[in-house]
Amino acid sequence: MGNTAKLVLDGKELQLPVVVGSEGEVGIDISKLRPQTGAITLDPSFANTGACESAITFIDGENGILRYRGYDIADLANHATFPEVCHLLIYGRLPTRPEREEFRMRLTMHSLVHEDMKKFFEGFAPSAHPMVILSAMIASLSAYYPEQETQEEIDLNIIRLLAKAKTLAAFSYKKSIGQPFIYPDNERTYLENFLLMMFGVPCETYEVNPVVRSALNKLLILHADHEQNCSTTTVRTVGSGGANLFASVSAGVCALWGPLHGGANQAVIEMLEVIRKDGSNFQKYVDLTKSKDQDFKLMGFGHRVYKNFDPRARILKEAADEVLADLGVDDPLLDIAKRLEEVALADSFFIERNLYPNVDFYSGVLYRAIGIPTDMFTVMFALGRLPGWIAHWLEQRNTPGTRISRPRQIYSGEQARAWVPLEER
Ligand code: CMC
């Protein structure tokens, strides 16, 4: 591979530098294209555009590989704790034992939210989706913990965000079911506290089921980062304008909400329910995706980057079997999901387009098994993705020479025309 690429435009030749990543990925650096030729590249939806160099996560979509800071996702899902993965993504390395203890302690000590913030919850309609509450509450944290300047102060806000987001998520759930908020307990770990605040009730002790804790740990780790996806790109874009951490991450929560992104986990369960009620006619729904007049897709299938199995889906499929068996849960939707997968993977439309189950296909069945209600699924995705968003926001902030994100366009509207007075229109 040469270190330049040649572009010929209007008879003029331009040498463009070639950048090669640490895993051999190749990018043509076109940052001087417009100044030197007046032309821009056109790449709707950015399918061929690298927006930055990043040292956080590596994906090889053709071979189904996902690594955080060099560690394989399966190793992390099987051996790490979610706070360890947060540390890895944000600070670039696994914590030592003392670092792990200190990190754990800081995450616990900052779990409480300012008492005044509880009043905000009262203002939401009882039917409000927990994603809107989470996004609004995370943005509101900037009113209580203003933007910081030094690395140490920024770090404190990172800890606050990680620690408080789970409290806000659990409070939003309690609000939706009309139960009193349960406060975190300093003796408990990150995940145990979250489960306590979700499922505890006043005046009763709440014991965490280790199977539930371990399933939740795996789910959060598998969602922790996925390089330049829609919500992470949003966080980086908002952050590139100088917006503070809370504002940038709140925008990421909103970006995640859509059914083509993090909202797919909720959409999968809703789709499986429809298929079940309709007599489990799998081929009918696979065929529906091919119809030109129906805008129907199999939720939890397909991916912009993976053209092979999403490694996260493989891990979750296995985990779903184990966790449901361990908890003694018999969920007909797991069977429906497996049979739908079989029918889809054997269908030529899916084979030709390399469409495989993604992370959202089996995650919902697992969330259901551990008692998480359907409209909280995307909130769970957001909690998992938090360290990834934070790591990208920080990496960008610490990269010298980062400029505000500002794509160009090819204008396709009217050419200049004369003003028409109202009476002549
Ligand atoms: N069911 C049926 N057909 C599909 C699906 C699907 N789920 N996904 C893609 N296709 C078809 C698509 O219609 C297109 O066909 P054609 O070539 O005939 O026009 C072809 O496959 C290529 O798809 P695309 O729309 O160009 O793919 P994309 O990279 O723009 O979109 C996606 C990726 C994930 C948005 C899309 O696959 C999708 O909508 N999937 C369902 C929603 C979903 O599960 N989202 C979660 C993604 S993983 C977690 C996350 O990132 O949040």
CSV table of C-alpha atoms and ligand atoms in Angstrom, one decimal:
chain,number,residue,atom,x,y,z
A,1,MET,CA,0.0,0.0,0.0
A,2,GLY,CA,1.5,3.4,-1.1
A,3,ASN,CA,1.4,6.3,1.3
A,4,THR,CA,-0.6,8.5,-1.1
A,5,ALA,CA,-3.6,8.2,-3.3
A,6,LYS,CA,-3.9,10.0,-6.7
A,7,LEU,CA,-7.0,11.9,-7.6
A,8,VAL,CA,-7.5,13.5,-11.0
A,9,LEU,CA,-10.1,16.2,-11.2
A,10,ASP,CA,-10.7,18.3,-14.3
A,11,GLY,CA,-7.3,17.2,-15.6
A,12,LYS,CA,-5.5,18.3,-12.4
A,13,GLU,CA,-3.7,15.7,-10.3
A,14,LEU,CA,-3.8,15.7,-6.5
A,15,GLN,CA,-1.8,13.5,-4.2
A,16,LEU,CA,-3.8,12.6,-1.1
A,17,PRO,CA,-2.1,11.2,2.0
A,18,VAL,CA,-3.1,7.6,3.0
A,19,VAL,CA,-3.5,7.0,6.7
A,20,VAL,CA,-3.2,3.4,8.0
A,21,GLY,CA,-4.6,2.4,11.4
A,22,SER,CA,-3.0,0.0,13.9
A,23,GLU,CA,-5.1,-2.9,12.5
A,24,GLY,CA,-4.4,-2.1,8.9
A,25,GLU,CA,-7.5,-0.1,8.1
A,26,VAL,CA,-6.9,2.4,5.3
A,27,GLY,CA,-8.2,5.9,5.0
A,28,ILE,CA,-7.6,8.5,2.3
A,29,ASP,CA,-7.1,11.9,4.0
A,30,ILE,CA,-9.1,14.4,2.0
A,31,SER,CA,-8.8,17.3,4.5
A,32,LYS,CA,-7.0,19.4,1.8
A,33,LEU,CA,-9.4,18.4,-1.0
A,34,ARG,CA,-11.6,21.5,-0.9
A,35,PRO,CA,-8.9,24.1,-0.3
A,36,GLN,CA,-6.9,22.7,-3.3
A,37,THR,CA,-9.7,21.8,-5.7
A,38,GLY,CA,-12.9,23.5,-4.6
A,39,ALA,CA,-14.6,20.1,-4.6
A,40,ILE,CA,-16.0,18.1,-1.7
A,41,THR,CA,-16.8,14.4,-1.2
A,42,LEU,CA,-20.4,13.3,-1.2
A,43,ASP,CA,-21.1,10.4,1.2
A,44,PRO,CA,-24.7,10.4,2.5
A,45,SER,CA,-25.0,8.7,5.9
A,46,PHE,CA,-21.2,8.6,6.1
A,47,ALA,CA,-21.0,4.9,5.1
A,48,ASN,CA,-17.5,5.5,3.7
A,49,THR,CA,-16.3,8.4,5.8
A,50,GLY,CA,-14.0,8.2,8.8
A,51,ALA,CA,-14.7,11.2,11.0
A,52,CYS,CA,-11.7,10.8,13.3
A,53,GLU,CA,-8.8,8.6,14.4
A,54,SER,CA,-9.7,6.8,17.6
A,55,ALA,CA,-7.9,4.4,19.9
A,56,ILE,CA,-11.0,3.2,21.8
A,57,THR,CA,-12.8,0.4,19.9
A,58,PHE,CA,-11.9,-1.7,16.9
A,59,ILE,CA,-14.5,-3.5,14.8
A,60,ASP,CA,-13.8,-5.8,11.8
A,61,GLY,CA,-17.3,-6.2,10.5
A,62,GLU,CA,-16.4,-8.7,7.8
A,63,ASN,CA,-15.0,-11.1,10.4
A,64,GLY,CA,-17.3,-10.4,13.3
A,65,ILE,CA,-14.6,-8.9,15.6
A,66,LEU,CA,-15.1,-6.4,18.3
A,67,ARG,CA,-12.4,-5.2,20.7
A,68,TYR,CA,-12.4,-2.5,23.4
A,69,ARG,CA,-8.9,-1.1,23.8
A,70,GLY,CA,-7.5,-4.3,22.2
A,71,TYR,CA,-9.5,-6.7,24.5
A,72,ASP,CA,-11.8,-9.2,22.8
A,73,ILE,CA,-15.5,-8.6,23.6
A,74,ALA,CA,-16.0,-12.2,24.6
A,75,ASP,CA,-13.2,-12.1,27.1
A,76,LEU,CA,-14.6,-8.9,28.6
A,77,ALA,CA,-18.2,-10.2,28.7
A,78,ASN,CA,-17.1,-13.4,30.4
A,79,HIS,CA,-14.5,-12.1,32.9
A,80,ALA,CA,-14.8,-8.3,33.5
A,81,THR,CA,-17.2,-6.3,35.6
A,82,PHE,CA,-19.0,-3.3,34.0
A,83,PRO,CA,-17.1,-0.7,36.2
A,84,GLU,CA,-13.8,-2.3,35.0
A,85,VAL,CA,-14.9,-1.9,31.4
A,86,CYS,CA,-15.9,1.7,32.2
A,87,HIS,CA,-12.4,2.3,33.5
A,88,LEU,CA,-10.9,0.5,30.5
A,89,LEU,CA,-12.8,2.6,27.9
A,90,ILE,CA,-12.4,5.9,29.6
A,91,TYR,CA,-8.9,5.8,30.9
A,92,GLY,CA,-7.5,3.3,28.3
A,93,ARG,CA,-6.4,0.5,30.7
A,94,LEU,CA,-7.9,-2.1,33.0
A,95,PRO,CA,-7.7,-0.9,36.6
A,96,THR,CA,-5.3,-2.5,39.1
A,97,ARG,CA,-6.8,-3.8,42.3
A,98,PRO,CA,-6.4,-0.6,44.3
A,99,GLU,CA,-7.6,1.5,41.3
A,100,ARG,CA,-10.6,-0.8,40.9
A,101,GLU,CA,-11.5,-0.3,44.6
A,102,GLU,CA,-11.1,3.4,44.4
A,103,PHE,CA,-13.2,3.6,41.2
A,104,ARG,CA,-15.9,1.5,42.7
A,105,MET,CA,-15.9,3.6,45.9
A,106,ARG,CA,-16.2,6.9,43.8
A,107,LEU,CA,-19.0,5.5,41.7
A,108,THR,CA,-20.9,4.6,44.9
A,109,MET,CA,-20.3,7.9,46.7
A,110,HIS,CA,-21.6,9.9,43.9
A,111,SER,CA,-24.8,7.9,43.3
A,112,LEU,CA,-27.2,10.4,44.9
A,113,VAL,CA,-28.8,13.1,42.8
A,114,HIS,CA,-29.4,16.6,44.2
A,115,GLU,CA,-32.7,16.5,46.1
A,116,ASP,CA,-34.1,19.4,44.0
A,117,MET,CA,-33.9,17.2,40.9
A,118,LYS,CA,-36.6,14.9,42.3
A,119,LYS,CA,-39.1,17.7,41.7
A,120,PHE,CA,-38.3,17.5,37.9
A,121,PHE,CA,-39.7,14.0,37.9
A,122,GLU,CA,-43.1,15.4,39.1
A,123,GLY,CA,-43.4,17.5,36.0
A,124,PHE,CA,-43.5,14.6,33.5
A,125,ALA,CA,-46.7,13.0,32.4
A,126,PRO,CA,-47.1,9.5,34.0
A,127,SER,CA,-47.0,8.0,30.5
A,128,ALA,CA,-43.7,9.7,29.6
A,129,HIS,CA,-41.2,7.4,28.0
A,130,PRO,CA,-38.2,6.8,30.3
A,131,MET,CA,-35.8,7.8,27.5
A,132,VAL,CA,-37.1,11.4,27.5
A,133,ILE,CA,-36.8,11.6,31.3
A,134,LEU,CA,-33.2,10.2,31.2
A,135,SER,CA,-32.1,12.6,28.5
A,136,ALA,CA,-33.7,15.7,30.2
A,137,MET,CA,-32.2,14.7,33.6
A,138,ILE,CA,-28.7,14.1,32.2
A,139,ALA,CA,-28.8,17.6,30.5
A,140,SER,CA,-30.1,19.0,33.8
A,141,LEU,CA,-27.0,17.7,35.6
A,142,SER,CA,-25.1,20.6,34.0
A,143,ALA,CA,-27.3,23.0,36.1
A,144,TYR,CA,-25.9,21.4,39.3
A,145,TYR,CA,-22.4,20.5,38.3
A,146,PRO,CA,-21.3,23.2,35.9
A,147,GLU,CA,-18.7,22.8,33.2
A,148,GLN,CA,-15.2,22.1,34.4
A,149,GLU,CA,-11.9,23.2,33.2
A,150,THR,CA,-9.1,21.1,34.7
A,151,GLN,CA,-8.6,17.4,34.0
A,152,GLU,CA,-9.3,16.6,37.7
A,153,GLU,CA,-12.6,18.6,37.6
A,154,ILE,CA,-13.6,17.0,34.3
A,155,ASP,CA,-12.9,13.6,35.8
A,156,LEU,CA,-15.1,14.3,38.8
A,157,ASN,CA,-18.0,15.1,36.4
A,158,ILE,CA,-17.3,11.9,34.5
A,159,ILE,CA,-17.7,9.9,37.8
A,160,ARG,CA,-20.8,11.9,38.7
A,161,LEU,CA,-22.4,11.1,35.3
A,162,LEU,CA,-21.6,7.4,35.5
A,163,ALA,CA,-22.8,7.2,39.1
A,164,LYS,CA,-25.9,9.3,38.8
A,165,ALA,CA,-27.2,8.1,35.4
A,166,LYS,CA,-28.2,4.7,36.9
A,167,THR,CA,-30.1,6.5,39.8
A,168,LEU,CA,-31.9,8.8,37.3
A,169,ALA,CA,-32.8,5.7,35.1
A,170,ALA,CA,-34.2,3.8,38.1
A,171,PHE,CA,-36.1,6.9,39.4
A,172,SER,CA,-37.6,7.3,35.9
A,173,TYR,CA,-38.9,3.7,36.1
A,174,LYS,CA,-40.3,4.2,39.7
A,175,LYS,CA,-42.0,7.4,38.4
A,176,SER,CA,-43.6,5.5,35.6
A,177,ILE,CA,-45.1,2.9,37.9
A,178,GLY,CA,-46.0,5.4,40.6
A,179,GLN,CA,-43.8,3.9,43.3
A,180,PRO,CA,-41.6,5.9,45.7
A,181,PHE,CA,-37.9,6.4,44.8
A,182,ILE,CA,-35.5,4.0,46.5
A,183,TYR,CA,-32.2,5.6,47.5
A,184,PRO,CA,-28.8,3.9,46.7
A,185,ASP,CA,-27.0,2.1,49.5
A,186,ASN,CA,-23.3,2.8,49.9
A,187,GLU,CA,-22.6,-0.8,50.9
A,188,ARG,CA,-23.7,-2.1,47.5
A,189,THR,CA,-21.8,-2.3,44.2
A,190,TYR,CA,-22.8,-0.4,41.1
A,191,LEU,CA,-25.1,-3.0,39.6
A,192,GLU,CA,-26.5,-4.1,43.0
A,193,ASN,CA,-27.4,-0.5,43.7
A,194,PHE,CA,-29.1,-0.1,40.3
A,195,LEU,CA,-31.1,-3.3,40.9
A,196,LEU,CA,-32.0,-2.1,44.4
A,197,MET,CA,-33.3,1.2,43.1
A,198,MET,CA,-35.3,-0.5,40.3
A,199,PHE,CA,-36.8,-3.3,42.2
A,200,GLY,CA,-36.6,-2.5,45.9
A,201,VAL,CA,-39.7,-1.3,47.8
A,202,PRO,CA,-39.7,0.7,51.1
A,203,CYS,CA,-39.5,-1.2,54.4
A,204,GLU,CA,-38.5,-4.5,52.7
A,205,THR,CA,-35.0,-5.9,52.2
A,206,TYR,CA,-34.0,-6.5,48.7
A,207,GLU,CA,-31.6,-9.4,47.9
A,208,VAL,CA,-29.9,-9.3,44.5
A,209,ASN,CA,-30.2,-12.6,42.6
A,210,PRO,CA,-26.6,-13.4,41.4
A,211,VAL,CA,-27.9,-14.7,38.1
A,212,VAL,CA,-29.7,-11.4,37.4
A,213,ARG,CA,-26.6,-9.4,38.4
A,214,SER,CA,-24.3,-11.4,36.2
A,215,ALA,CA,-26.8,-11.2,33.2
A,216,LEU,CA,-27.0,-7.4,33.6
A,217,ASN,CA,-23.2,-7.1,33.9
A,218,LYS,CA,-22.9,-9.0,30.6
A,219,LEU,CA,-25.6,-6.9,28.9
A,220,LEU,CA,-24.0,-3.6,29.9
A,221,ILE,CA,-20.5,-4.7,28.9
A,222,LEU,CA,-21.7,-5.8,25.4
A,223,HIS,CA,-23.3,-2.3,24.9
A,224,ALA,CA,-20.4,-0.3,26.3
A,225,ASP,CA,-19.0,1.0,23.0
A,226,HIS,CA,-19.3,0.6,19.3
A,227,GLU,CA,-17.0,3.2,17.8
A,228,GLN,CA,-18.6,5.8,15.5
A,229,ASN,CA,-22.3,4.7,15.7
A,230,CYS,CA,-25.1,7.2,15.4
A,231,SER,CA,-25.3,8.2,19.1
A,232,THR,CA,-21.5,8.4,19.6
A,233,THR,CA,-21.2,10.5,16.5
A,234,THR,CA,-23.9,12.7,18.0
A,235,VAL,CA,-22.0,13.0,21.3
A,236,ARG,CA,-18.8,13.9,19.4
A,237,THR,CA,-20.5,16.4,17.1
A,238,VAL,CA,-22.2,18.2,20.0
A,239,GLY,CA,-19.0,18.1,22.0
A,240,SER,CA,-17.0,19.5,19.1
A,241,GLY,CA,-18.9,22.7,19.5
A,242,GLY,CA,-17.6,22.9,23.0
A,243,ALA,CA,-20.7,21.7,24.8
A,244,ASN,CA,-20.2,20.2,28.2
A,245,LEU,CA,-20.2,16.5,29.0
A,246,PHE,CA,-23.8,16.3,30.3
A,247,ALA,CA,-25.2,18.2,27.3
A,248,SER,CA,-23.3,16.1,24.8
A,249,VAL,CA,-24.3,12.8,26.4
A,250,SER,CA,-27.9,13.9,26.7
A,251,ALA,CA,-27.9,14.5,23.0
A,252,GLY,CA,-26.5,11.0,22.6
A,253,VAL,CA,-29.4,9.5,24.6
A,254,CYS,CA,-31.8,11.2,22.2
A,255,ALA,CA,-29.9,9.9,19.2
A,256,LEU,CA,-30.0,6.4,20.6
A,257,TRP,CA,-33.7,6.4,21.1
A,258,GLY,CA,-34.7,5.7,17.4
A,259,PRO,CA,-35.8,2.3,16.4
A,260,LEU,CA,-33.0,1.9,13.8
A,261,HIS,CA,-30.5,2.4,16.6
A,262,GLY,CA,-30.9,1.6,20.4
A,263,GLY,CA,-34.7,1.6,20.2
A,264,ALA,CA,-34.5,-1.6,18.2
A,265,ASN,CA,-34.4,-3.7,21.3
A,266,GLN,CA,-37.9,-2.5,22.3
A,267,ALA,CA,-39.0,-2.9,18.7
A,268,VAL,CA,-37.8,-6.5,18.5
A,269,ILE,CA,-39.9,-7.6,21.4
A,270,GLU,CA,-42.9,-5.8,20.0
A,271,MET,CA,-42.3,-7.5,16.7
A,272,LEU,CA,-42.0,-10.9,18.2
A,273,GLU,CA,-45.2,-10.4,20.1
A,274,VAL,CA,-47.0,-9.5,16.9
A,275,ILE,CA,-45.6,-12.6,15.2
A,276,ARG,CA,-46.6,-14.8,18.1
A,277,LYS,CA,-50.2,-13.4,18.1
A,278,ASP,CA,-50.4,-13.9,14.3
A,279,GLY,CA,-49.7,-17.6,14.6
A,280,SER,CA,-45.9,-17.6,14.3
A,281,ASN,CA,-45.9,-17.5,10.5
A,282,PHE,CA,-42.2,-16.7,10.2
A,283,GLN,CA,-41.9,-16.8,6.4
A,284,LYS,CA,-44.7,-14.3,6.1
A,285,TYR,CA,-42.7,-11.7,8.1
A,286,VAL,CA,-39.5,-12.5,6.3
A,287,ASP,CA,-41.3,-12.1,3.0
A,288,LEU,CA,-42.8,-8.8,4.2
A,289,THR,CA,-39.3,-7.3,4.3
A,290,LYS,CA,-39.0,-7.8,0.5
A,291,SER,CA,-42.2,-6.1,-0.4
A,292,LYS,CA,-41.6,-2.8,-2.2
A,293,ASP,CA,-44.8,-1.2,-0.9
A,294,GLN,CA,-44.3,-2.1,2.8
A,295,ASP,CA,-41.6,-0.3,4.8
A,296,PHE,CA,-41.1,-3.4,7.0
A,297,LYS,CA,-37.7,-4.6,8.3
A,298,LEU,CA,-36.9,-7.4,10.7
A,299,MET,CA,-36.0,-5.5,13.8
A,300,GLY,CA,-32.7,-6.8,15.4
A,301,PHE,CA,-31.4,-7.8,12.0
A,302,GLY,CA,-28.8,-6.1,9.8
A,303,HIS,CA,-26.0,-3.7,10.6
A,304,ARG,CA,-24.0,-1.0,8.9
A,305,VAL,CA,-20.7,-2.4,9.8
A,306,TYR,CA,-21.2,-6.2,10.5
A,307,LYS,CA,-21.5,-8.2,7.3
A,308,ASN,CA,-21.1,-11.3,9.3
A,309,PHE,CA,-22.4,-12.3,12.7
A,310,ASP,CA,-22.5,-9.5,15.3
A,311,PRO,CA,-20.3,-11.1,18.0
A,312,ARG,CA,-22.5,-9.5,20.7
A,313,ALA,CA,-25.6,-11.3,19.3
A,314,ARG,CA,-23.8,-14.7,19.5
A,315,ILE,CA,-22.9,-14.1,23.2
A,316,LEU,CA,-26.4,-12.9,24.0
A,317,LYS,CA,-28.1,-15.8,22.3
A,318,GLU,CA,-26.0,-18.2,24.5
A,319,ALA,CA,-26.6,-16.1,27.6
A,320,ALA,CA,-30.4,-16.1,27.0
A,321,ASP,CA,-30.5,-19.9,27.0
A,322,GLU,CA,-28.4,-20.0,30.2
A,323,VAL,CA,-30.1,-17.2,32.1
A,324,LEU,CA,-33.7,-18.3,31.3
A,325,ALA,CA,-32.8,-21.8,32.4
A,326,ASP,CA,-31.1,-20.6,35.6
A,327,LEU,CA,-34.1,-18.4,36.5
A,328,GLY,CA,-36.6,-21.0,35.5
A,329,VAL,CA,-38.2,-18.6,33.0
A,330,ASP,CA,-40.1,-20.1,30.1
A,331,ASP,CA,-40.5,-17.3,27.6
A,332,PRO,CA,-42.2,-18.3,24.3
A,333,LEU,CA,-40.5,-15.2,22.7
A,334,LEU,CA,-37.1,-16.8,23.0
A,335,ASP,CA,-38.3,-19.8,20.9
A,336,ILE,CA,-40.0,-17.5,18.4
A,337,ALA,CA,-36.8,-15.4,18.1
A,338,LYS,CA,-34.7,-18.5,17.4
A,339,ARG,CA,-37.1,-19.9,14.8
A,340,LEU,CA,-37.4,-16.5,13.1
A,341,GLU,CA,-33.6,-16.3,13.0
A,342,GLU,CA,-33.4,-19.8,11.3
A,343,VAL,CA,-36.0,-18.9,8.7
A,344,ALA,CA,-34.3,-15.5,7.9
A,345,LEU,CA,-30.8,-16.9,7.7
A,346,ALA,CA,-31.9,-19.5,5.2
A,347,ASP,CA,-33.7,-16.9,3.0
A,348,SER,CA,-31.8,-15.7,-0.1
A,349,PHE,CA,-32.8,-12.1,0.5
A,350,PHE,CA,-31.0,-12.2,3.8
A,351,ILE,CA,-28.1,-14.3,2.5
A,352,GLU,CA,-27.4,-11.9,-0.4
A,353,ARG,CA,-27.4,-8.9,1.8
A,354,ASN,CA,-25.4,-10.4,4.6
A,355,LEU,CA,-28.2,-9.7,7.2
A,356,TYR,CA,-27.6,-11.4,10.5
A,357,PRO,CA,-29.0,-10.8,14.0
A,358,ASN,CA,-27.5,-7.8,15.8
A,359,VAL,CA,-27.1,-7.0,19.5
A,360,ASP,CA,-30.7,-6.0,19.8
A,361,PHE,CA,-32.2,-9.3,18.7
A,362,TYR,CA,-31.6,-11.3,21.9
A,363,SER,CA,-31.1,-8.6,24.4
A,364,GLY,CA,-34.8,-7.9,24.9
A,365,VAL,CA,-35.5,-11.5,25.8
A,366,LEU,CA,-32.8,-11.3,28.5
A,367,TYR,CA,-34.0,-8.0,29.8
A,368,ARG,CA,-37.5,-9.5,30.1
A,369,ALA,CA,-36.1,-12.5,32.0
A,370,ILE,CA,-34.4,-10.3,34.6
A,371,GLY,CA,-37.6,-8.2,35.1
A,372,ILE,CA,-36.8,-5.1,33.1
A,373,PRO,CA,-40.0,-3.7,31.4
A,374,THR,CA,-40.0,-3.2,27.7
A,375,ASP,CA,-40.0,0.6,27.6
A,376,MET,CA,-36.9,0.5,29.8
A,377,PHE,CA,-34.8,-1.5,27.3
A,378,THR,CA,-33.4,1.5,25.5
A,379,VAL,CA,-32.6,3.1,28.8
A,380,MET,CA,-30.6,0.0,29.6
A,381,PHE,CA,-28.7,0.4,26.3
A,382,ALA,CA,-28.0,4.0,27.3
A,383,LEU,CA,-26.6,3.0,30.7
A,384,GLY,CA,-24.4,0.5,29.0
A,385,ARG,CA,-23.2,2.9,26.3
A,386,LEU,CA,-22.4,5.7,28.8
A,387,PRO,CA,-18.7,4.8,29.2
A,388,GLY,CA,-18.3,4.7,25.4
A,389,TRP,CA,-19.9,8.2,24.9
A,390,ILE,CA,-17.8,9.6,27.8
A,391,ALA,CA,-14.6,8.0,26.3
A,392,HIS,CA,-15.2,9.5,22.9
A,393,TRP,CA,-16.1,12.9,24.3
A,394,LEU,CA,-12.9,12.9,26.3
A,395,GLU,CA,-10.7,11.6,23.5
A,396,GLN,CA,-12.0,14.3,21.2
A,397,ARG,CA,-11.5,17.0,23.8
A,398,ASN,CA,-7.9,15.8,24.4
A,399,THR,CA,-7.0,15.6,20.8
A,400,PRO,CA,-5.1,18.7,19.8
A,401,GLY,CA,-6.3,20.4,16.7
A,402,THR,CA,-9.9,19.1,16.8
A,403,ARG,CA,-12.2,21.4,15.0
A,404,ILE,CA,-16.0,21.9,15.2
A,405,SER,CA,-17.9,19.2,13.2
A,406,ARG,CA,-19.4,20.8,10.2
A,407,PRO,CA,-20.1,18.7,7.1
A,408,ARG,CA,-20.6,20.3,3.7
A,409,GLN,CA,-23.4,19.7,1.2
A,410,ILE,CA,-24.2,19.7,-2.5
A,411,TYR,CA,-26.9,22.3,-2.8
A,412,SER,CA,-29.8,21.0,-5.1
A,413,GLY,CA,-32.4,23.8,-4.6
A,414,GLU,CA,-33.5,26.8,-6.7
A,415,GLN,CA,-30.9,29.1,-8.2
A,416,ALA,CA,-31.0,32.8,-7.3
A,417,ARG,CA,-34.3,34.4,-8.2
A,418,ALA,CA,-36.0,37.7,-7.8
A,419,TRP,CA,-38.1,38.6,-4.7
A,420,VAL,CA,-41.9,38.3,-5.5
A,421,PRO,CA,-44.1,40.8,-3.7
A,422,LEU,CA,-47.1,39.3,-1.8
A,423,GLU,CA,-49.8,40.6,-4.2
A,424,GLU,CA,-48.0,38.9,-7.2
A,425,ARG,CA,-47.7,35.4,-5.8
B,1,CMC,N1,-34.7,-6.5,7.6
B,1,CMC,C1,-34.9,-6.6,6.2
B,1,CMC,N2,-34.1,-6.0,5.3
B,1,CMC,C2,-33.1,-5.3,5.8
B,1,CMC,C3,-32.8,-5.1,7.2
B,1,CMC,C4,-33.7,-5.8,8.1
B,1,CMC,N3,-33.5,-5.6,9.4
B,1,CMC,N4,-31.7,-4.4,7.3
B,1,CMC,C5,-31.3,-4.0,6.1
B,1,CMC,N5,-32.1,-4.6,5.2
B,1,CMC,C6,-31.9,-4.5,3.7
B,1,CMC,C7,-32.2,-3.1,3.2
B,1,CMC,O1,-33.6,-3.0,2.9
B,1,CMC,C8,-31.3,-3.1,2.0
B,1,CMC,O2,-31.9,-3.8,1.0
B,1,CMC,P1,-31.8,-3.3,-0.6
B,1,CMC,O3,-30.3,-3.5,-0.9
B,1,CMC,O4,-32.7,-4.2,-1.4
B,1,CMC,O5,-32.2,-1.8,-0.6
B,1,CMC,C9,-30.1,-3.8,2.4
B,1,CMC,O6,-30.6,-4.8,3.4
B,1,CMC,C10,-29.0,-3.0,3.0
B,1,CMC,O7,-29.5,-2.3,4.1
B,1,CMC,P2,-29.3,-0.8,4.4
B,1,CMC,O8,-30.6,-0.2,4.8
B,1,CMC,O9,-28.5,-0.1,3.4
B,1,CMC,O10,-28.4,-0.9,5.7
B,1,CMC,P3,-27.9,0.3,6.6
B,1,CMC,O11,-26.5,0.1,6.9
B,1,CMC,O12,-28.3,1.6,6.0
B,1,CMC,O13,-28.8,0.2,7.9
B,1,CMC,C11,-29.6,-0.8,10.0
B,1,CMC,C12,-28.4,-0.6,9.0
B,1,CMC,C13,-29.1,-1.4,11.2
B,1,CMC,C14,-30.2,0.6,10.3
B,1,CMC,C15,-30.6,-1.7,9.2
B,1,CMC,O14,-30.1,-3.0,9.0
B,1,CMC,C16,-31.9,-1.8,10.0
B,1,CMC,O15,-32.8,-0.9,9.9
B,1,CMC,N6,-32.1,-2.9,10.9
B,1,CMC,C17,-33.3,-3.0,11.7
B,1,CMC,C18,-33.1,-2.1,12.9
B,1,CMC,C19,-32.1,-2.6,13.9
B,1,CMC,O16,-32.1,-3.8,14.3
B,1,CMC,N7,-31.2,-1.7,14.4
B,1,CMC,C20,-30.2,-2.0,15.4
B,1,CMC,C21,-28.8,-2.0,14.9
B,1,CMC,S1,-27.6,-2.7,15.9
B,1,CMC,C22,-27.6,-1.8,17.4
B,1,CMC,C23,-27.4,-0.3,17.2
B,1,CMC,O17,-26.4,0.1,16.5
B,1,CMC,O18,-28.1,0.5,17.8
